[in-house]
């Protein structure tokens, strides 16, 4: 069975005969390449897919195609602004930081945001949100959302799937829920005040965004994309059960339905606490969560997550920065992986061993090799 067949089996809830292992080294590899500290074994690797190929692991990835210096996710779609345009300015500082400023020129005025790629940490941070005063800028935000749509570009998808071949499945991590829209344009704190102060206008605005995002889901599913992911960082602290039901449930239900009509699967990227929302998310028809966190980073164990979410829900995770940091010997890694597999083997038709939610940049290369070896010997 090829890696692609093994991943496809899990997506169908069938037992692949072993545990699928699809790690995420996106930030880790980029950091070490930029800082000249990549292991000698990876000297010939140009990108994450080369590294995954060198390791001989499975691929179920939504970021092998992403440019982490300019975005947290995406790369397969174009943002389309009807009757408006976006101006992007980039400036690299002497310390290697990349400063990004995007200004949306709308007929009624401008909205701008600033981000910075922090070279030393190899991470992108938000320095200024698109909306800083929802009272004064609400009209502009409504215009911005009404004029924005997305277009899937198969010409970007095809080369990556061609390179991937039978080594796994490429997932399109391109969409985000109505609630995540507000987090992205104004931040979680301001989102709470906005939803309380302007409930009717907020719901109307979020419906416009949902319609545009569902159109993108439909484009990708119709093009044969086998897995689509909402990059929502789902966490019950920011996506409370009430907010989830009121502002995101419709999007998750409709996106899942569209995917299923085209033989695709629909995932949500998760971070943090899931116990409060897990059964509810599964009830929406969502196929699975990527990167389910467990204590101390989350509030339920992975086997609990399988029990709470029903008999068809897919879960990826099992390796966090806690393990890559504290497990210092080969034996310690093998002991951890062995115990994890003992608990999760009954669910291997619905489980992918993966990062929860990323591989820390300070993870030791030897530790990553130990995890690969433990999976290979124990799965």
Short mmCIF file of C-alpha atoms in Angstrom, two decimals:
data_model
loop_
_atom_site.label_atom_id
_atom_site.label_comp_id
_atom_site.label_asym_id
_atom_site.label_seq_id
_atom_site.Cartn_x
_atom_site.Cartn_y
_atom_site.Cartn_z
CA UNK A 1 0.00 0.00 0.00
CA UNK A 2 1.43 3.38 -1.01
CA UNK A 3 1.35 6.39 1.29
CA UNK A 4 -1.39 7.89 -0.85
CA UNK A 5 -3.49 4.76 -0.51
CA UNK A 6 -2.92 4.69 3.25
CA UNK A 7 -4.05 8.31 3.67
CA UNK A 8 -7.02 7.73 1.38
CA UNK A 9 -8.00 4.71 3.48
CA UNK A 10 -8.12 6.86 6.61
CA UNK A 11 -10.18 9.50 4.81
CA UNK A 12 -12.65 6.69 4.03
CA UNK A 13 -12.49 5.47 7.68
CA UNK A 14 -10.87 2.22 6.55
CA UNK A 15 -7.98 0.51 8.35
CA UNK A 16 -4.75 1.12 6.39
CA UNK A 17 -3.04 -1.74 8.23
CA UNK A 18 -0.71 0.63 10.05
CA UNK A 19 -0.76 4.09 11.59
CA UNK A 20 -0.35 6.90 9.08
CA UNK A 21 2.35 9.46 9.97
CA UNK A 22 2.17 12.88 8.31
CA UNK A 23 4.37 15.36 10.23
CA UNK A 24 4.41 19.12 9.65
CA UNK A 25 7.90 20.59 9.32
CA UNK A 26 6.91 23.78 7.50
CA UNK A 27 8.23 26.33 10.01
CA UNK A 28 11.02 24.10 11.34
CA UNK A 29 12.66 23.51 7.96
CA UNK A 30 12.28 27.10 6.77
CA UNK A 31 13.83 28.40 10.00
CA UNK A 32 16.89 26.18 9.76
CA UNK A 33 17.36 26.88 6.06
CA UNK A 34 17.23 30.64 6.62
CA UNK A 35 19.64 30.44 9.55
CA UNK A 36 22.05 28.00 7.92
CA UNK A 37 21.49 25.36 10.57
CA UNK A 38 19.76 22.61 8.59
CA UNK A 39 21.21 19.12 9.09
CA UNK A 40 23.70 17.90 6.50
CA UNK A 41 21.26 15.16 5.53
CA UNK A 42 18.80 17.82 4.34
CA UNK A 43 21.29 19.92 2.39
CA UNK A 44 19.70 18.92 -0.91
CA UNK A 45 16.12 19.61 0.25
CA UNK A 46 14.57 22.70 -1.29
CA UNK A 47 11.28 22.58 0.59
CA UNK A 48 9.18 20.64 3.07
CA UNK A 49 8.05 18.07 0.52
CA UNK A 50 11.69 17.19 -0.19
CA UNK A 51 12.26 16.73 3.55
CA UNK A 52 9.19 14.53 3.97
CA UNK A 53 10.35 12.48 1.00
CA UNK A 54 13.84 12.09 2.49
CA UNK A 55 12.34 10.87 5.76
CA UNK A 56 10.07 8.41 3.98
CA UNK A 57 6.95 9.46 5.88
CA UNK A 58 3.37 9.94 4.66
CA UNK A 59 2.07 13.28 3.43
CA UNK A 60 -1.21 14.87 4.45
CA UNK A 61 -0.34 18.54 4.24
CA UNK A 62 -2.05 21.88 3.83
CA UNK A 63 1.14 23.97 3.82
CA UNK A 64 3.80 22.42 1.58
CA UNK A 65 2.87 25.11 -0.94
CA UNK A 66 2.69 28.10 1.46
CA UNK A 67 5.10 31.05 1.74
CA UNK A 68 5.39 31.51 5.49
CA UNK A 69 7.07 34.92 5.14
CA UNK A 70 3.87 36.48 3.79
CA UNK A 71 0.93 34.40 5.02
CA UNK A 72 -0.19 32.04 7.76
CA UNK A 73 -1.99 29.86 5.24
CA UNK A 74 -3.06 29.76 1.62
CA UNK A 75 -1.37 30.01 -1.74
CA UNK A 76 -3.72 28.20 -4.12
CA UNK A 77 -6.26 31.00 -4.54
CA UNK A 78 -6.42 34.62 -5.63
CA UNK A 79 -8.21 37.27 -3.64
CA UNK A 80 -10.49 39.20 -6.01
CA UNK A 81 -11.60 42.75 -5.14
CA UNK A 82 -14.46 43.93 -7.35
CA UNK A 83 -14.17 47.66 -8.01
CA UNK A 84 -11.26 48.00 -5.58
CA UNK A 85 -7.62 47.04 -5.37
CA UNK A 86 -4.99 45.96 -2.87
CA UNK A 87 -1.57 47.61 -2.69
CA UNK A 88 1.18 45.62 -0.96
CA UNK A 89 4.45 47.13 0.23
CA UNK A 90 7.36 45.03 1.48
CA UNK A 91 10.51 46.20 3.25
CA UNK A 92 13.23 43.98 4.65
CA UNK A 93 15.01 45.34 7.73
CA UNK A 94 18.76 44.93 8.41
CA UNK A 95 17.93 42.29 11.05
CA UNK A 96 16.15 40.16 8.45
CA UNK A 97 12.61 41.03 9.50
CA UNK A 98 10.20 41.51 6.61
CA UNK A 99 7.66 44.31 7.05
CA UNK A 100 4.43 43.93 5.07
CA UNK A 101 1.77 46.59 4.59
CA UNK A 102 -1.43 45.92 2.67
CA UNK A 103 -3.78 48.76 1.81
CA UNK A 104 -7.18 48.11 0.30
CA UNK A 105 -8.28 51.09 -1.77
CA UNK A 106 -12.09 51.08 -1.71
CA UNK A 107 -14.37 53.65 -3.36
CA UNK A 108 -15.36 54.92 0.09
CA UNK A 109 -11.90 54.96 1.64
CA UNK A 110 -8.89 52.85 2.59
CA UNK A 111 -8.31 49.99 5.01
CA UNK A 112 -4.77 48.90 5.81
CA UNK A 113 -2.99 46.29 7.89
CA UNK A 114 0.63 45.69 8.87
CA UNK A 115 2.39 42.39 9.48
CA UNK A 116 5.99 41.51 10.27
CA UNK A 117 7.87 38.32 9.58
CA UNK A 118 10.20 37.98 12.58
CA UNK A 119 13.41 36.50 11.20
CA UNK A 120 14.85 35.23 14.49
CA UNK A 121 11.65 33.33 15.31
CA UNK A 122 10.61 32.51 11.74
CA UNK A 123 7.05 33.56 12.42
CA UNK A 124 4.56 36.09 11.05
CA UNK A 125 2.92 38.50 13.52
CA UNK A 126 0.14 41.05 13.18
CA UNK A 127 1.23 44.59 14.04
CA UNK A 128 -1.87 46.49 12.93
CA UNK A 129 -5.31 45.09 12.19
CA UNK A 130 -7.32 46.08 9.15
CA UNK A 131 -10.03 47.47 11.45
CA UNK A 132 -8.97 49.34 14.60
CA UNK A 133 -12.17 51.27 15.28
CA UNK A 134 -15.25 49.27 14.36
CA UNK A 135 -17.56 52.20 15.07
CA UNK A 136 -15.80 54.48 12.61
CA UNK A 137 -14.77 51.82 10.10
CA UNK A 138 -17.80 49.54 10.05
CA UNK A 139 -19.07 50.92 6.75
CA UNK A 140 -15.67 50.36 5.15
CA UNK A 141 -15.50 46.84 6.54
CA UNK A 142 -18.93 46.04 5.09
CA UNK A 143 -17.81 47.38 1.73
CA UNK A 144 -14.56 45.42 1.92
CA UNK A 145 -16.34 42.14 2.63
CA UNK A 146 -19.00 42.78 -0.04
CA UNK A 147 -16.37 43.41 -2.72
CA UNK A 148 -14.10 40.47 -1.87
CA UNK A 149 -14.23 36.98 -3.33
CA UNK A 150 -11.72 34.24 -4.11
CA UNK A 151 -10.71 32.32 -7.20
CA UNK A 152 -9.09 28.87 -7.04
CA UNK A 153 -6.13 28.47 -9.40
CA UNK A 154 -5.71 24.88 -10.65
CA UNK A 155 -2.42 25.88 -12.27
CA UNK A 156 -0.91 26.17 -8.78
CA UNK A 157 -2.53 22.98 -7.52
CA UNK A 158 -1.50 20.67 -10.35
CA UNK A 159 2.31 21.00 -10.06
CA UNK A 160 2.22 20.16 -6.36
CA UNK A 161 0.01 17.12 -6.80
CA UNK A 162 2.26 16.06 -9.66
CA UNK A 163 5.33 16.25 -7.44
CA UNK A 164 3.53 14.52 -4.61
CA UNK A 165 2.53 11.53 -6.71
CA UNK A 166 1.65 8.49 -4.60
CA UNK A 167 3.35 9.77 -1.44
CA UNK A 168 0.19 11.18 0.09
CA UNK A 169 -2.63 13.70 -0.19
CA UNK A 170 -2.48 17.47 -0.57
CA UNK A 171 -5.06 19.37 1.46
CA UNK A 172 -6.22 22.86 0.46
CA UNK A 173 -5.99 24.97 3.62
CA UNK A 174 -7.56 28.00 1.99
CA UNK A 175 -10.83 28.88 3.72
CA UNK A 176 -11.89 30.38 7.05
CA UNK A 177 -15.17 30.74 8.89
CA UNK A 178 -17.16 33.94 9.44
CA UNK A 179 -15.97 34.16 13.04
CA UNK A 180 -12.34 33.71 11.97
CA UNK A 181 -12.84 36.57 9.50
CA UNK A 182 -13.40 38.93 12.43
CA UNK A 183 -10.41 37.53 14.31
CA UNK A 184 -8.25 38.22 11.26
CA UNK A 185 -9.45 41.75 10.51
CA UNK A 186 -9.86 43.15 14.04
CA UNK A 187 -8.56 40.59 16.57
CA UNK A 188 -10.46 38.37 19.03
CA UNK A 189 -10.99 41.03 21.71
CA UNK A 190 -12.46 43.63 19.38
CA UNK A 191 -14.54 40.86 17.78
CA UNK A 192 -16.33 40.27 21.08
CA UNK A 193 -17.23 43.94 21.47
CA UNK A 194 -18.34 44.21 17.84
CA UNK A 195 -20.64 41.19 18.07
CA UNK A 196 -22.22 42.61 21.23
CA UNK A 197 -22.56 46.19 19.98
CA UNK A 198 -23.72 45.53 16.40
CA UNK A 199 -25.35 42.08 16.32
CA UNK A 200 -27.59 42.65 13.30
CA UNK A 201 -24.97 44.28 11.10
CA UNK A 202 -22.41 41.72 12.23
CA UNK A 203 -24.60 38.79 11.21
CA UNK A 204 -25.32 40.36 7.82
CA UNK A 205 -21.63 40.96 7.21
CA UNK A 206 -20.70 37.43 8.26
CA UNK A 207 -23.32 35.98 5.91
CA UNK A 208 -21.74 37.79 2.97
CA UNK A 209 -18.34 36.36 3.90
CA UNK A 210 -19.82 32.88 4.30
CA UNK A 211 -21.38 32.99 0.85
CA UNK A 212 -18.05 34.00 -0.74
CA UNK A 213 -16.15 31.29 1.12
CA UNK A 214 -18.69 28.61 0.20
CA UNK A 215 -18.26 29.61 -3.42
CA UNK A 216 -14.53 28.96 -3.02
CA UNK A 217 -15.19 25.59 -1.37
CA UNK A 218 -17.43 24.72 -4.31
CA UNK A 219 -14.71 25.72 -6.82
CA UNK A 220 -12.08 23.54 -5.13
CA UNK A 221 -14.32 20.54 -4.55
CA UNK A 222 -15.57 20.63 -8.15
CA UNK A 223 -11.95 20.69 -9.32
CA UNK A 224 -11.30 17.41 -7.53
CA UNK A 225 -9.46 18.65 -4.43
CA UNK A 226 -9.73 15.64 -2.08
CA UNK A 227 -9.47 17.52 1.23
CA UNK A 228 -10.26 21.11 2.19
CA UNK A 229 -9.44 22.73 5.52
CA UNK A 230 -10.79 25.77 7.34
CA UNK A 231 -7.82 27.50 8.96
CA UNK A 232 -9.74 28.63 12.01
CA UNK A 233 -7.46 27.74 14.95
CA UNK A 234 -10.59 26.31 16.52
CA UNK A 235 -10.39 26.70 20.31
CA UNK A 236 -13.31 26.97 22.72
CA UNK A 237 -11.70 30.01 24.38
CA UNK A 238 -12.11 32.11 21.23
CA UNK A 239 -14.76 29.97 19.51
CA UNK A 240 -17.11 29.53 22.45
CA UNK A 241 -19.99 27.05 22.04
CA UNK A 242 -22.43 29.97 21.73
CA UNK A 243 -20.31 31.75 19.11
CA UNK A 244 -19.69 28.51 17.26
CA UNK A 245 -23.38 27.76 16.98
CA UNK A 246 -24.41 31.29 16.08
CA UNK A 247 -21.65 32.40 13.71
CA UNK A 248 -19.87 29.33 12.30
CA UNK A 249 -22.24 26.36 12.33
CA UNK A 250 -23.90 27.24 9.03
CA UNK A 251 -20.55 27.61 7.27
CA UNK A 252 -19.23 24.32 8.63
CA UNK A 253 -22.44 22.46 7.72
CA UNK A 254 -22.65 23.87 4.20
CA UNK A 255 -18.94 23.47 3.48
CA UNK A 256 -19.09 19.85 4.64
CA UNK A 257 -22.13 19.17 2.45
CA UNK A 258 -20.46 20.68 -0.62
CA UNK A 259 -17.32 18.63 -0.03
CA UNK A 260 -19.28 15.41 0.41
CA UNK A 261 -21.29 16.02 -2.76
CA UNK A 262 -17.98 16.05 -4.67
CA UNK A 263 -16.31 13.17 -2.83
CA UNK A 264 -14.07 15.47 -0.81
CA UNK A 265 -13.48 15.79 2.95
CA UNK A 266 -13.72 18.88 5.15
CA UNK A 267 -11.38 19.56 8.06
CA UNK A 268 -10.87 22.37 10.55
CA UNK A 269 -7.46 23.34 11.91
CA UNK A 270 -7.61 23.19 15.70
CA UNK A 271 -5.59 24.68 18.55
CA UNK A 272 -6.17 24.60 22.30
CA UNK A 273 -9.29 23.36 24.08
CA UNK A 274 -11.77 21.16 22.19
CA UNK A 275 -13.82 19.34 24.83
CA UNK A 276 -16.62 21.90 24.86
CA UNK A 277 -17.07 21.94 21.07
CA UNK A 278 -16.04 18.53 19.77
CA UNK A 279 -19.40 16.75 19.66
CA UNK A 280 -21.05 19.85 18.26
CA UNK A 281 -18.46 20.19 15.47
CA UNK A 282 -18.89 16.53 14.55
CA UNK A 283 -22.67 17.00 14.40
CA UNK A 284 -22.21 19.63 11.68
CA UNK A 285 -20.89 16.96 9.31
CA UNK A 286 -17.27 18.10 9.56
CA UNK A 287 -14.97 15.17 8.76
CA UNK A 288 -12.21 15.93 11.22
CA UNK A 289 -9.89 18.23 13.13
CA UNK A 290 -6.23 18.80 12.36
CA UNK A 291 -3.79 19.09 15.26
CA UNK A 292 -5.99 18.25 18.24
CA UNK A 293 -4.15 19.38 21.36
CA UNK A 294 -4.05 17.35 24.58
CA UNK A 295 -2.93 18.33 28.10
CA UNK A 296 -1.22 20.59 28.94
CA UNK A 297 -1.90 22.40 25.64
CA UNK A 298 -5.49 21.15 25.35
CA UNK A 299 -8.18 19.82 27.68
CA UNK A 300 -8.81 16.24 26.53
CA UNK A 301 -6.74 13.20 25.57
CA UNK A 302 -6.82 11.94 22.01
CA UNK A 303 -8.63 8.71 22.86
CA UNK A 304 -11.24 10.81 24.68
CA UNK A 305 -11.60 12.93 21.55
CA UNK A 306 -12.39 9.84 19.48
CA UNK A 307 -15.02 8.72 22.00
CA UNK A 308 -16.67 12.15 22.20
CA UNK A 309 -16.85 12.76 18.46
CA UNK A 310 -18.62 9.62 17.24
CA UNK A 311 -17.46 6.77 15.04
CA UNK A 312 -16.66 8.67 11.83
CA UNK A 313 -14.67 11.66 13.03
CA UNK A 314 -11.04 11.96 11.89
CA UNK A 315 -8.30 13.33 14.15
CA UNK A 316 -4.69 14.24 13.49
CA UNK A 317 -2.12 14.99 16.18
CA UNK A 318 -0.11 13.22 18.85
CA UNK A 319 3.21 15.12 18.78
CA UNK A 320 3.49 18.60 20.27
CA UNK A 321 6.31 20.96 21.20
CA UNK A 322 6.14 19.43 24.69
CA UNK A 323 7.27 16.02 23.40
CA UNK A 324 9.89 17.28 20.95
CA UNK A 325 11.32 19.39 23.76
CA UNK A 326 11.35 17.04 26.75
CA UNK A 327 11.97 13.64 25.14
CA UNK A 328 15.75 13.76 24.92
CA UNK A 329 16.67 10.15 24.19
CA UNK A 330 15.74 7.61 21.56
CA UNK A 331 14.32 5.31 24.24
CA UNK A 332 12.15 8.10 25.66
CA UNK A 333 10.67 8.76 22.21
CA UNK A 334 10.06 5.06 21.60
CA UNK A 335 8.38 4.72 25.01
CA UNK A 336 6.10 7.68 24.30
CA UNK A 337 5.16 6.55 20.79
CA UNK A 338 4.62 2.97 21.93
CA UNK A 339 2.24 4.03 24.69
CA UNK A 340 0.41 6.39 22.32
CA UNK A 341 -0.02 3.69 19.70
CA UNK A 342 -1.30 1.22 22.31
CA UNK A 343 -4.07 3.68 23.17
CA UNK A 344 -4.91 4.79 19.63
CA UNK A 345 -4.44 1.62 17.58
CA UNK A 346 -8.19 0.84 17.84
CA UNK A 347 -8.80 4.15 16.04
CA UNK A 348 -6.12 3.88 13.36
CA UNK A 349 -8.81 3.93 10.66
CA UNK A 350 -9.54 7.52 11.80
CA UNK A 351 -6.17 8.71 13.11
CA UNK A 352 -3.14 10.38 11.52
CA UNK A 353 -0.07 10.82 13.69
CA UNK A 354 0.95 14.43 13.15
CA UNK A 355 1.93 17.69 14.81
CA UNK A 356 -0.29 19.45 17.33
CA UNK A 357 -0.15 22.03 15.75
CA UNK A 358 3.39 22.62 14.45
CA UNK A 359 6.97 21.43 14.97
CA UNK A 360 8.84 23.89 17.20
CA UNK A 361 11.87 25.53 15.59
CA UNK A 362 14.06 24.40 18.52
CA UNK A 363 13.20 20.71 18.08
CA UNK A 364 16.39 18.67 17.70
CA UNK A 365 16.98 16.90 14.39
CA UNK A 366 17.88 13.72 16.26
CA UNK A 367 14.50 13.83 18.04
CA UNK A 368 12.66 14.11 14.73
CA UNK A 369 14.58 11.09 13.47
CA UNK A 370 13.70 9.17 16.63
CA UNK A 371 9.99 9.87 16.05
CA UNK A 372 10.28 8.72 12.45
CA UNK A 373 12.04 5.53 13.54
CA UNK A 374 9.56 4.83 16.35
CA UNK A 375 6.65 5.19 13.93
CA UNK A 376 8.34 2.93 11.40
CA UNK A 377 9.15 0.22 13.97
CA UNK A 378 5.97 0.36 16.09
CA UNK A 379 3.08 1.34 13.81
#
